[in-house]
Amino acid sequence: MPAEAKRASLSYEQFFLRHSATMMLIDPETGNILDANNAAEQFYGFDRDTLRSMSIQKINQLTPEQVEAERQLAKSEDRNFFIFRHKLADGSVRSVEVHSTPVDYAGRKALLSVVHDISADRERQEELWHYKNRLEEMVDRKSAELSSAYQAHNQWMLGLVGTLGVLLVGVCFLLLERHTAHKRLRTSEQRLRDIIFGTNVGTWERNLQTGEAIYNERWAEIVGYTLAELRPVNTETWRRLTHPEDVEKSEQKLAEVISGEREAYDSEVRMQHKEGRWVWVLDRGRVVEWTKDGKPLRMSGTHTDITRLKKTEEAVRRLAMTDHLTGLSNRAHFNESLEDAIAVAVGEDRKFALMMLDLDMFKPVNDRHGHPVGDALLQVVASTIKRCTREGDVVTRLGGDEFAVIVGNYEQEKDVLACAERIVRQVSRPMDIKGNRINIGISVGISFFPDDADDAKSLIIHADQAMYEAKKSSVNVLTYEAFRLRAAS
């Protein structure tokens, strides 16, 4: 296993599977449980494979209507968690508090749900409610007694005693409620810190009216700094560290969120690491507080380091666009590059040329010496063509012994012809391939954009026609214009 993959696997196991908090990864569209950690197995009583075959709807005892009602209640109370009723394997039902965070899991969107059992807290709340009711009933009875006693005794004195009693009970109840609320707040704050630590993300908070910003230490660590090194930290700090192209793109998305066109902000940006390299960061956020007149006041969000993911995506893309034998671009990349070349030429009023190349006498080499020699010959020819072209030209193996070159931004047509003739001379020289003396040739057909054609399909057809005519007449290099003149004569 590659070192990076091994580290990623260990990181996943240490963070997710071994974390002490009950965690599950859930598909937000279907509700299917994608994965569950060891703590989830212990809590729910199902093994990991069973959990991964279930949907969260099978565990959650609330109806879809009740789930939606809870989501609306959480939104109205400005809560970042939901309270559900989950059924365990033994049939018991527990009250749980669920914190969900969007994450990327195996190339797809998922919800990382951290589940806390609050059944005991609920029971204590119910006991407190019953105790409160009993106190209220006692006060009511006492008041009735005092009212009755008023007719026989001193109304003023007994009323004062009753009032003092009620006030004393009320103060005790308020003190108890305050203590419980503070405890619940500390617990919620600790759970939020656990979630942030577990997901290993940087957090930010920005005042949209003043530009003031607050960042956590992990935010600075992603780009190789400590918060102390970056102080004073504000929106200009982010702008200074972010690639100029990405600043413009991100601020456009941010403006759309502020104006109400977008519900949330989401942008992939490059930020400069302390070491000078660029780090890819997934920057997400949303408005969490508004002014009294409806203007966005405060926005909060996260930074996630996705550099390794971007490198993996680029490596996969390169593999998908590369010919495995020669290392040149393949047909898929050629088609994409040709369309890009046309778009650039149209937008910037430029010209470019397309060469189609085909080896002469390649099949006899394969038949006589075998495919290993034929493959080695193709590799040498590919290197030769690459060496005869410029850095920005796209050299492609289309398949078999067919090649193509996109020659961009040339000065004159004779420069393209000189390049083609240089390829013919170099490829036609005798070559020593695996101890065999090989002599082959190559035919080249050229079409020019936009003189010969202004779309990809026609350019390829015209270059192919010129190439086949060059092969048939043994002239090696022929442009489409020259082919038309020959055909007309």
CSV table of C-alpha atoms in Angstrom, one decimal:
chain,number,residue,atom,x,y,z
A,1,MET,CA,0.0,0.0,0.0
A,2,PRO,CA,1.4,3.5,-0.9
A,3,ALA,CA,2.6,5.5,2.1
A,4,GLU,CA,0.0,8.3,1.5
A,5,ALA,CA,-2.9,5.7,1.2
A,6,LYS,CA,-1.6,4.0,4.3
A,7,ARG,CA,-1.5,7.2,6.3
A,8,ALA,CA,-5.0,8.1,5.1
A,9,SER,CA,-6.3,4.7,6.2
A,10,LEU,CA,-4.6,5.0,9.6
A,11,SER,CA,-6.0,8.5,10.0
A,12,TYR,CA,-9.5,7.3,9.1
A,13,GLU,CA,-9.2,4.4,11.6
A,14,GLN,CA,-7.8,6.6,14.4
A,15,PHE,CA,-10.3,9.5,13.9
A,16,PHE,CA,-13.5,7.7,12.9
A,17,LEU,CA,-13.5,4.0,13.9
A,18,ARG,CA,-11.7,4.4,17.3
A,19,HIS,CA,-13.3,7.7,18.3
A,20,SER,CA,-15.0,7.5,21.7
A,21,ALA,CA,-18.1,9.4,20.5
A,22,THR,CA,-20.8,7.5,18.7
A,23,MET,CA,-20.4,8.4,15.0
A,24,MET,CA,-22.1,7.3,11.7
A,25,LEU,CA,-21.7,8.4,8.1
A,26,ILE,CA,-25.1,8.8,6.4
A,27,ASP,CA,-26.1,9.3,2.8
A,28,PRO,CA,-28.1,12.6,2.9
A,29,GLU,CA,-30.3,11.6,0.0
A,30,THR,CA,-31.3,8.1,0.9
A,31,GLY,CA,-30.7,8.0,4.6
A,32,ASN,CA,-28.6,4.8,4.2
A,33,ILE,CA,-25.8,4.3,6.8
A,34,LEU,CA,-22.5,4.3,4.9
A,35,ASP,CA,-20.3,3.5,7.9
A,36,ALA,CA,-20.3,3.4,11.7
A,37,ASN,CA,-17.6,3.4,14.3
A,38,ASN,CA,-16.9,1.0,17.2
A,39,ALA,CA,-18.7,3.3,19.6
A,40,ALA,CA,-21.8,3.1,17.4
A,41,GLU,CA,-21.7,-0.7,17.5
A,42,GLN,CA,-21.6,-0.6,21.4
A,43,PHE,CA,-24.3,1.9,21.7
A,44,TYR,CA,-26.9,0.5,19.2
A,45,GLY,CA,-26.0,-3.2,19.8
A,46,PHE,CA,-25.7,-4.0,16.1
A,47,ASP,CA,-22.4,-5.0,14.6
A,48,ARG,CA,-20.8,-2.7,12.0
A,49,ASP,CA,-21.9,-4.7,8.9
A,50,THR,CA,-25.5,-4.8,10.1
A,51,LEU,CA,-25.5,-1.0,10.7
A,52,ARG,CA,-24.1,-0.5,7.2
A,53,SER,CA,-27.0,-2.5,5.7
A,54,MET,CA,-29.6,-0.3,7.5
A,55,SER,CA,-31.1,3.1,6.9
A,56,ILE,CA,-31.3,5.7,9.7
A,57,GLN,CA,-35.1,5.7,9.2
A,58,LYS,CA,-35.1,2.1,10.7
A,59,ILE,CA,-33.4,3.4,13.9
A,60,ASN,CA,-35.2,6.7,14.2
A,61,GLN,CA,-38.6,6.2,15.9
A,62,LEU,CA,-40.0,9.6,14.8
A,63,THR,CA,-42.2,9.8,11.8
A,64,PRO,CA,-41.1,11.8,8.7
A,65,GLU,CA,-43.6,14.5,9.9
A,66,GLN,CA,-42.1,14.5,13.4
A,67,VAL,CA,-38.5,14.7,12.0
A,68,GLU,CA,-39.4,17.7,9.9
A,69,ALA,CA,-41.1,19.3,12.9
A,70,GLU,CA,-37.9,18.8,15.0
A,71,ARG,CA,-35.8,20.3,12.2
A,72,GLN,CA,-38.1,23.4,12.1
A,73,LEU,CA,-38.0,23.6,15.9
A,74,ALA,CA,-34.2,23.5,15.9
A,75,LYS,CA,-34.1,26.2,13.3
A,76,SER,CA,-36.4,28.5,15.3
A,77,GLU,CA,-34.4,27.9,18.5
A,78,ASP,CA,-31.1,28.5,16.6
A,79,ARG,CA,-29.9,25.0,17.5
A,80,ASN,CA,-27.1,23.2,15.5
A,81,PHE,CA,-28.3,19.8,16.7
A,82,PHE,CA,-31.5,17.7,16.6
A,83,ILE,CA,-33.2,15.6,19.2
A,84,PHE,CA,-34.5,12.2,18.0
A,85,ARG,CA,-35.7,8.9,19.5
A,86,HIS,CA,-33.5,6.0,18.4
A,87,LYS,CA,-34.3,2.3,18.9
A,88,LEU,CA,-31.5,-0.1,20.0
A,89,ALA,CA,-31.0,-3.7,19.1
A,90,ASP,CA,-32.5,-4.9,22.4
A,91,GLY,CA,-35.7,-3.0,21.6
A,92,SER,CA,-35.1,-0.1,24.1
A,93,VAL,CA,-35.6,3.5,22.9
A,94,ARG,CA,-33.2,6.3,23.8
A,95,SER,CA,-33.4,10.0,23.5
A,96,VAL,CA,-30.4,11.2,21.5
A,97,GLU,CA,-28.9,14.5,20.5
A,98,VAL,CA,-27.5,14.4,16.9
A,99,HIS,CA,-24.9,16.8,15.5
A,100,SER,CA,-24.5,16.5,11.7
A,101,THR,CA,-21.7,17.9,9.5
A,102,PRO,CA,-21.4,17.6,5.7
A,103,VAL,CA,-18.2,15.8,4.7
A,104,ASP,CA,-16.7,14.1,1.6
A,105,TYR,CA,-16.6,10.3,1.9
A,106,ALA,CA,-15.1,8.1,-0.9
A,107,GLY,CA,-15.8,10.7,-3.5
A,108,ARG,CA,-19.4,11.4,-2.5
A,109,LYS,CA,-21.3,13.7,-0.1
A,110,ALA,CA,-22.2,12.3,3.3
A,111,LEU,CA,-23.3,13.5,6.7
A,112,LEU,CA,-21.0,12.9,9.7
A,113,SER,CA,-23.5,12.4,12.5
A,114,VAL,CA,-22.2,12.5,16.1
A,115,VAL,CA,-24.8,10.9,18.5
A,116,HIS,CA,-25.1,11.6,22.2
A,117,ASP,CA,-27.4,9.7,24.6
A,118,ILE,CA,-29.4,12.3,26.5
A,119,SER,CA,-32.0,9.9,28.0
A,120,ALA,CA,-30.7,10.5,31.5
A,121,ASP,CA,-30.9,14.3,31.0
A,122,ARG,CA,-34.5,13.9,29.7
A,123,GLU,CA,-35.5,11.9,32.8
A,124,ARG,CA,-34.0,14.5,35.1
A,125,GLN,CA,-35.9,17.2,33.2
A,126,GLU,CA,-39.1,15.3,33.6
A,127,GLU,CA,-38.4,14.8,37.4
A,128,LEU,CA,-37.7,18.5,37.7
A,129,TRP,CA,-41.0,19.3,35.9
A,130,HIS,CA,-43.0,17.0,38.2
A,131,TYR,CA,-41.2,18.6,41.2
A,132,LYS,CA,-42.1,22.1,39.9
A,133,ASN,CA,-45.7,21.0,39.5
A,134,ARG,CA,-45.8,19.6,43.1
A,135,LEU,CA,-44.3,22.9,44.4
A,136,GLU,CA,-46.9,24.9,42.5
A,137,GLU,CA,-49.7,22.6,43.9
A,138,MET,CA,-48.3,23.0,47.4
A,139,VAL,CA,-48.2,26.8,47.0
A,140,ASP,CA,-51.8,26.8,45.7
A,141,ARG,CA,-52.9,24.7,48.7
A,142,LYS,CA,-51.0,27.0,51.0
A,143,SER,CA,-52.5,30.1,49.5
A,144,ALA,CA,-56.0,28.6,49.9
A,145,GLU,CA,-55.3,27.8,53.5
A,146,LEU,CA,-54.0,31.3,54.1
A,147,SER,CA,-57.0,32.8,52.4
A,148,SER,CA,-59.3,30.7,54.6
A,149,ALA,CA,-57.2,31.6,57.7
A,150,TYR,CA,-57.5,35.3,56.8
A,151,GLN,CA,-61.1,35.2,57.8
A,152,ALA,CA,-60.2,34.0,61.3
A,153,HIS,CA,-56.7,35.4,61.9
A,154,ASN,CA,-54.5,38.2,60.9
A,155,GLN,CA,-54.8,38.5,57.1
A,156,TRP,CA,-51.8,40.8,56.7
A,157,MET,CA,-49.3,38.7,58.6
A,158,LEU,CA,-50.2,35.4,57.1
A,159,GLY,CA,-50.4,36.9,53.5
A,160,LEU,CA,-46.8,38.1,54.0
A,161,VAL,CA,-45.6,34.8,55.2
A,162,GLY,CA,-47.3,33.1,52.2
A,163,THR,CA,-45.8,35.6,49.8
A,164,LEU,CA,-42.3,35.1,51.3
A,165,GLY,CA,-42.8,31.3,50.9
A,166,VAL,CA,-43.8,31.6,47.3
A,167,LEU,CA,-40.8,33.9,46.6
A,168,LEU,CA,-38.4,31.5,48.3
A,169,VAL,CA,-39.7,28.6,46.3
A,170,GLY,CA,-39.5,30.6,43.1
A,171,VAL,CA,-35.9,31.7,43.8
A,172,CYS,CA,-34.9,28.1,44.6
A,173,PHE,CA,-36.5,26.9,41.3
A,174,LEU,CA,-34.8,29.7,39.3
A,175,LEU,CA,-31.4,28.9,40.8
A,176,LEU,CA,-31.9,25.2,40.0
A,177,GLU,CA,-33.0,26.0,36.4
A,178,ARG,CA,-29.9,28.3,36.0
A,179,HIS,CA,-27.5,25.7,37.2
A,180,THR,CA,-29.1,23.1,34.9
A,181,ALA,CA,-29.0,25.5,31.9
A,182,HIS,CA,-25.3,26.3,32.5
A,183,LYS,CA,-24.5,22.7,32.8
A,184,ARG,CA,-26.3,22.0,29.5
A,185,LEU,CA,-24.5,24.9,27.8
A,186,ARG,CA,-21.1,23.6,29.0
A,187,THR,CA,-21.9,20.1,27.7
A,188,SER,CA,-23.1,21.5,24.3
A,189,GLU,CA,-19.9,23.6,24.0
A,190,GLN,CA,-17.7,20.6,24.8
A,191,ARG,CA,-19.6,18.4,22.2
A,192,LEU,CA,-19.1,21.1,19.6
A,193,ARG,CA,-15.4,21.3,20.4
A,194,ASP,CA,-15.2,17.5,20.1
A,195,ILE,CA,-16.9,17.6,16.7
A,196,ILE,CA,-14.5,20.4,15.4
A,197,PHE,CA,-11.5,18.5,16.7
A,198,GLY,CA,-12.7,15.2,15.3
A,199,THR,CA,-13.3,16.6,11.8
A,200,ASN,CA,-9.9,18.5,11.9
A,201,VAL,CA,-11.3,21.6,10.2
A,202,GLY,CA,-10.4,25.2,10.6
A,203,THR,CA,-13.2,27.5,11.7
A,204,TRP,CA,-13.8,31.2,10.9
A,205,GLU,CA,-16.3,33.8,11.9
A,206,ARG,CA,-16.7,37.2,10.1
A,207,ASN,CA,-18.5,40.4,10.9
A,208,LEU,CA,-19.8,41.5,7.5
A,209,GLN,CA,-20.4,45.0,8.6
A,210,THR,CA,-17.0,45.7,10.2
A,211,GLY,CA,-14.7,43.2,8.5
A,212,GLU,CA,-13.6,41.8,11.9
A,213,ALA,CA,-12.8,38.1,11.8
A,214,ILE,CA,-12.2,35.3,14.3
A,215,TYR,CA,-10.2,32.1,13.4
A,216,ASN,CA,-9.3,29.0,15.3
A,217,GLU,CA,-5.7,27.6,15.6
A,218,ARG,CA,-6.4,24.8,13.1
A,219,TRP,CA,-7.3,27.5,10.5
A,220,ALA,CA,-3.7,28.9,10.7
A,221,GLU,CA,-2.1,25.4,10.9
A,222,ILE,CA,-3.5,24.5,7.5
A,223,VAL,CA,-1.2,27.1,5.9
A,224,GLY,CA,1.8,26.4,8.3
A,225,TYR,CA,1.3,29.3,10.7
A,226,THR,CA,0.2,29.8,14.3
A,227,LEU,CA,-2.5,32.4,15.0
A,228,ALA,CA,0.1,34.5,16.9
A,229,GLU,CA,2.2,34.7,13.7
A,230,LEU,CA,-0.7,36.1,11.6
A,231,ARG,CA,-2.1,38.6,14.1
A,232,PRO,CA,-3.9,40.9,13.6
A,233,VAL,CA,-6.1,38.4,11.8
A,234,ASN,CA,-8.9,39.8,9.7
A,235,THR,CA,-10.4,39.4,6.2
A,236,GLU,CA,-7.3,41.0,4.7
A,237,THR,CA,-5.3,38.1,6.1
A,238,TRP,CA,-7.3,35.6,4.2
A,239,ARG,CA,-7.2,37.7,1.1
A,240,ARG,CA,-3.4,38.1,1.3
A,241,LEU,CA,-2.8,34.3,1.7
A,242,THR,CA,-5.3,33.3,-1.1
A,243,HIS,CA,-4.4,33.0,-4.8
A,244,PRO,CA,-5.6,36.2,-6.6
A,245,GLU,CA,-7.7,34.2,-9.1
A,246,ASP,CA,-9.5,32.4,-6.3
A,247,VAL,CA,-10.1,35.6,-4.3
A,248,GLU,CA,-12.1,37.1,-7.2
A,249,LYS,CA,-14.1,33.8,-7.6
A,250,SER,CA,-14.8,33.5,-3.9
A,251,GLU,CA,-15.8,37.1,-3.4
A,252,GLN,CA,-18.3,36.7,-6.3
A,253,LYS,CA,-19.9,33.7,-4.5
A,254,LEU,CA,-19.8,35.5,-1.2
A,255,ALA,CA,-21.6,38.5,-2.7
A,256,GLU,CA,-24.3,36.1,-4.0
A,257,VAL,CA,-24.8,34.8,-0.5
A,258,ILE,CA,-25.0,38.3,1.0
A,259,SER,CA,-27.5,39.3,-1.6
A,260,GLY,CA,-29.7,36.2,-0.9
A,261,GLU,CA,-29.1,34.6,-4.3
A,262,ARG,CA,-27.3,31.7,-2.6
A,263,GLU,CA,-28.2,30.0,0.7
A,264,ALA,CA,-24.6,29.0,1.5
A,265,TYR,CA,-21.1,29.9,0.4
A,266,ASP,CA,-18.9,27.1,-1.0
A,267,SER,CA,-15.5,27.6,-2.8
A,268,GLU,CA,-12.3,25.7,-3.4
A,269,VAL,CA,-9.3,28.1,-3.1
A,270,ARG,CA,-5.5,27.9,-3.2
A,271,MET,CA,-3.8,29.4,-0.1
A,272,GLN,CA,-0.1,30.0,0.2
A,273,HIS,CA,1.6,27.9,2.8
A,274,LYS,CA,4.4,29.3,5.0
A,275,GLU,CA,6.8,27.2,3.0
A,276,GLY,CA,5.8,28.9,-0.2
A,277,ARG,CA,3.7,26.1,-1.8
A,278,TRP,CA,0.0,26.2,-2.5
A,279,VAL,CA,-2.5,24.4,-0.3
A,280,TRP,CA,-6.0,23.6,-1.6
A,281,VAL,CA,-8.7,24.5,0.9
A,282,LEU,CA,-12.5,23.9,0.8
A,283,ASP,CA,-14.0,27.1,2.2
A,284,ARG,CA,-17.6,26.9,3.3
A,285,GLY,CA,-19.9,29.1,5.3
A,286,ARG,CA,-23.3,30.7,5.7
A,287,VAL,CA,-24.9,33.8,7.3
A,288,VAL,CA,-25.9,33.0,10.9
A,289,GLU,CA,-27.0,36.4,12.2
A,290,TRP,CA,-28.9,39.3,10.6
A,291,THR,CA,-29.4,43.0,11.6
A,292,LYS,CA,-32.8,44.2,12.7
A,293,ASP,CA,-33.3,45.8,9.3
A,294,GLY,CA,-32.6,42.4,7.5
A,295,LYS,CA,-29.0,42.9,6.5
A,296,PRO,CA,-26.5,40.1,7.0
A,297,LEU,CA,-24.4,40.7,10.1
A,298,ARG,CA,-22.4,37.7,11.0
A,299,MET,CA,-21.1,34.7,8.9
A,300,SER,CA,-19.4,31.6,10.1
A,301,GLY,CA,-17.8,28.7,8.3
A,302,THR,CA,-15.0,26.1,8.0
A,303,HIS,CA,-11.7,25.5,6.1
A,304,THR,CA,-10.8,22.0,5.2
A,305,ASP,CA,-7.4,21.0,3.7
A,306,ILE,CA,-8.2,19.1,0.5
A,307,THR,CA,-4.7,19.2,-1.0
A,308,ARG,CA,-4.3,15.4,-1.0
A,309,LEU,CA,-7.7,15.0,-2.6
A,310,LYS,CA,-6.9,17.5,-5.4
A,311,LYS,CA,-3.6,15.7,-6.0
A,312,THR,CA,-5.4,12.4,-6.3
A,313,GLU,CA,-8.0,13.9,-8.7
A,314,GLU,CA,-5.2,15.4,-10.8
A,315,ALA,CA,-3.3,12.0,-10.9
A,316,VAL,CA,-6.5,10.2,-11.9
A,317,ARG,CA,-7.2,12.8,-14.6
A,318,ARG,CA,-3.6,12.5,-16.0
A,319,LEU,CA,-4.0,8.7,-16.1
A,320,ALA,CA,-7.3,9.0,-17.9
A,321,MET,CA,-5.8,11.4,-20.4
A,322,THR,CA,-2.5,9.6,-21.1
A,323,ASP,CA,-1.6,6.8,-23.5
A,324,HIS,CA,-0.2,4.0,-21.3
A,325,LEU,CA,2.4,2.8,-23.9
A,326,THR,CA,4.0,6.1,-25.0
A,327,GLY,CA,3.2,8.6,-22.2
A,328,LEU,CA,1.7,10.9,-24.8
A,329,SER,CA,-1.9,12.3,-24.5
A,330,ASN,CA,-4.6,9.9,-25.6
A,331,ARG,CA,-7.5,10.3,-27.9
A,332,ALA,CA,-9.8,11.6,-25.1
A,333,HIS,CA,-7.3,14.3,-24.2
A,334,PHE,CA,-6.8,15.1,-27.9
A,335,ASN,CA,-10.5,15.7,-28.5
A,336,GLU,CA,-10.7,17.9,-25.4
A,337,SER,CA,-7.5,19.8,-26.4
A,338,LEU,CA,-8.7,20.3,-30.0
A,339,GLU,CA,-12.0,21.9,-28.8
A,340,ASP,CA,-10.0,24.1,-26.4
A,341,ALA,CA,-7.7,25.2,-29.2
A,342,ILE,CA,-10.7,26.2,-31.3
A,343,ALA,CA,-12.3,28.1,-28.4
A,344,VAL,CA,-9.0,30.0,-27.7
A,345,ALA,CA,-8.5,30.7,-31.5
A,346,VAL,CA,-12.0,32.1,-31.9
A,347,GLY,CA,-11.9,34.2,-28.7
A,348,GLU,CA,-8.4,35.6,-29.3
A,349,ASP,CA,-8.4,35.7,-33.2
A,350,ARG,CA,-5.6,33.2,-33.5
A,351,LYS,CA,-4.6,30.4,-35.8
A,352,PHE,CA,-3.4,26.9,-35.2
A,353,ALA,CA,-2.6,23.8,-37.3
A,354,LEU,CA,-3.5,20.1,-37.0
A,355,MET,CA,-1.1,17.4,-38.1
A,356,MET,CA,-2.3,13.8,-38.6
A,357,LEU,CA,0.7,11.3,-38.8
A,358,ASP,CA,0.7,7.6,-39.8
A,359,LEU,CA,3.8,5.3,-39.8
A,360,ASP,CA,4.8,3.7,-43.1
A,361,MET,CA,5.7,0.0,-43.1
A,362,PHE,CA,4.9,-0.5,-39.4
A,363,LYS,CA,2.8,-3.7,-39.8
A,364,PRO,CA,5.7,-5.6,-41.4
A,365,VAL,CA,7.9,-4.7,-38.4
A,366,ASN,CA,5.3,-6.1,-36.0
A,367,ASP,CA,4.8,-9.2,-38.1
A,368,ARG,CA,8.5,-9.9,-38.5
A,369,HIS,CA,9.9,-9.0,-35.1
A,370,GLY,CA,6.8,-9.3,-32.8
A,371,HIS,CA,4.8,-6.9,-30.7
A,372,PRO,CA,7.5,-6.2,-28.1
A,373,VAL,CA,9.7,-4.7,-30.8
A,374,GLY,CA,6.7,-2.9,-32.3
A,375,ASP,CA,5.8,-1.4,-28.9
A,376,ALA,CA,9.4,-0.3,-28.4
A,377,LEU,CA,9.4,1.3,-31.8
A,378,LEU,CA,6.3,3.2,-31.1
A,379,GLN,CA,7.8,4.5,-27.9
A,380,VAL,CA,10.9,5.8,-29.8
A,381,VAL,CA,8.8,7.4,-32.5
A,382,ALA,CA,6.7,9.1,-29.8
A,383,SER,CA,9.8,10.5,-28.1
A,384,THR,CA,11.1,11.7,-31.5
A,385,ILE,CA,7.8,13.5,-32.4
A,386,LYS,CA,7.8,15.1,-29.0
A,387,ARG,CA,11.4,16.3,-29.4
A,388,CYS,CA,10.6,17.8,-32.8
A,389,THR,CA,7.7,19.9,-31.5
A,390,ARG,CA,7.5,22.9,-29.1
A,391,GLU,CA,6.7,22.8,-25.4
A,392,GLY,CA,3.1,24.0,-25.8
A,393,ASP,CA,2.2,21.7,-28.7
A,394,VAL,CA,-0.2,18.8,-27.9
A,395,VAL,CA,1.3,15.5,-29.1
A,396,THR,CA,-1.1,12.5,-29.1
A,397,ARG,CA,-1.1,8.8,-29.9
A,398,LEU,CA,-4.5,8.2,-31.4
A,399,GLY,CA,-4.0,4.4,-31.4
A,400,GLY,CA,-2.0,1.8,-33.3
A,401,ASP,CA,0.7,3.7,-35.4
A,402,GLU,CA,-1.4,6.9,-35.7
A,403,PHE,CA,-0.4,10.1,-34.1
A,404,ALA,CA,-1.6,13.7,-34.1
A,405,VAL,CA,0.0,17.1,-33.2
A,406,ILE,CA,-1.9,20.3,-32.4
A,407,VAL,CA,0.5,23.2,-33.3
A,408,GLY,CA,-0.7,26.4,-31.6
A,409,ASN,CA,0.0,30.0,-32.3
A,410,TYR,CA,2.4,29.6,-35.1
A,411,GLU,CA,4.0,32.6,-37.0
A,412,GLN,CA,3.7,31.4,-40.6
A,413,GLU,CA,2.5,28.2,-42.3
A,414,LYS,CA,6.1,27.5,-43.4
A,415,ASP,CA,7.0,27.1,-39.7
A,416,VAL,CA,4.4,24.2,-39.4
A,417,LEU,CA,5.7,22.6,-42.6
A,418,ALA,CA,9.3,22.8,-41.3
A,419,CYS,CA,8.2,21.1,-38.1
A,420,ALA,CA,6.5,18.3,-40.1
A,421,GLU,CA,9.5,17.8,-42.3
A,422,ARG,CA,11.8,17.7,-39.3
A,423,ILE,CA,9.6,14.9,-37.8
A,424,VAL,CA,9.7,12.9,-41.1
A,425,ARG,CA,13.5,13.2,-41.3
A,426,GLN,CA,14.1,12.1,-37.7
A,427,VAL,CA,11.6,9.2,-37.8
A,428,SER,CA,12.9,8.0,-41.2
A,429,ARG,CA,16.4,7.5,-39.9
A,430,PRO,CA,17.5,3.8,-39.2
A,431,MET,CA,16.8,2.9,-35.6
A,432,ASP,CA,18.2,0.1,-33.4
A,433,ILE,CA,15.3,-1.4,-31.5
A,434,LYS,CA,16.0,-4.3,-29.1
A,435,GLY,CA,19.0,-5.3,-31.3
A,436,ASN,CA,17.1,-5.0,-34.6
A,437,ARG,CA,17.9,-2.6,-37.4
A,438,ILE,CA,14.6,-0.9,-38.2
A,439,ASN,CA,13.8,1.4,-41.2
A,440,ILE,CA,10.4,3.0,-41.4
A,441,GLY,CA,8.8,6.1,-42.7
A,442,ILE,CA,6.0,8.5,-41.7
A,443,SER,CA,3.4,10.4,-43.6
A,444,VAL,CA,2.0,13.8,-42.4
A,445,GLY,CA,-1.2,15.6,-43.5
A,446,ILE,CA,-1.9,19.2,-42.3
A,447,SER,CA,-5.0,21.3,-42.0
A,448,PHE,CA,-5.1,24.9,-40.8
A,449,PHE,CA,-7.7,26.7,-38.6
A,450,PRO,CA,-9.7,28.6,-39.8
A,451,ASP,CA,-8.5,28.6,-43.4
A,452,ASP,CA,-9.3,24.9,-44.1
A,453,ALA,CA,-12.1,24.3,-41.5
A,454,ASP,CA,-13.6,26.0,-38.5
A,455,ASP,CA,-14.7,22.9,-36.5
A,456,ALA,CA,-13.0,19.9,-35.0
A,457,LYS,CA,-14.5,17.2,-37.2
A,458,SER,CA,-13.7,19.0,-40.5
A,459,LEU,CA,-10.2,19.7,-39.4
A,460,ILE,CA,-9.6,16.1,-38.7
A,461,ILE,CA,-11.1,14.9,-41.9
A,462,HIS,CA,-9.1,17.4,-44.0
A,463,ALA,CA,-5.8,16.5,-42.3
A,464,ASP,CA,-6.6,12.8,-42.7
A,465,GLN,CA,-7.2,13.3,-46.5
A,466,ALA,CA,-4.0,15.2,-46.9
A,467,MET,CA,-2.1,12.5,-44.9
A,468,TYR,CA,-3.5,9.6,-47.0
A,469,GLU,CA,-2.7,11.4,-50.2
A,470,ALA,CA,0.9,12.0,-48.9
A,471,LYS,CA,1.2,8.3,-48.1
A,472,LYS,CA,-0.1,7.3,-51.5
A,473,SER,CA,2.1,9.7,-53.5
A,474,SER,CA,5.2,9.2,-51.2
A,475,VAL,CA,5.6,13.0,-50.7
A,476,ASN,CA,5.7,12.5,-46.9
A,477,VAL,CA,4.1,15.9,-46.0
A,478,LEU,CA,1.1,17.4,-47.6
A,479,THR,CA,-1.3,20.2,-46.5
A,480,TYR,CA,-5.0,20.1,-47.2
A,481,GLU,CA,-4.8,23.1,-49.5
A,482,ALA,CA,-2.1,21.4,-51.6
A,483,PHE,CA,-4.2,18.2,-51.6
A,484,ARG,CA,-7.2,20.2,-53.0
A,485,LEU,CA,-5.0,21.7,-55.7
A,486,ARG,CA,-3.6,18.3,-56.7
A,487,ALA,CA,-7.1,16.8,-56.8
A,488,ALA,CA,-8.4,19.7,-58.9
A,489,SER,CA,-5.6,19.2,-61.5
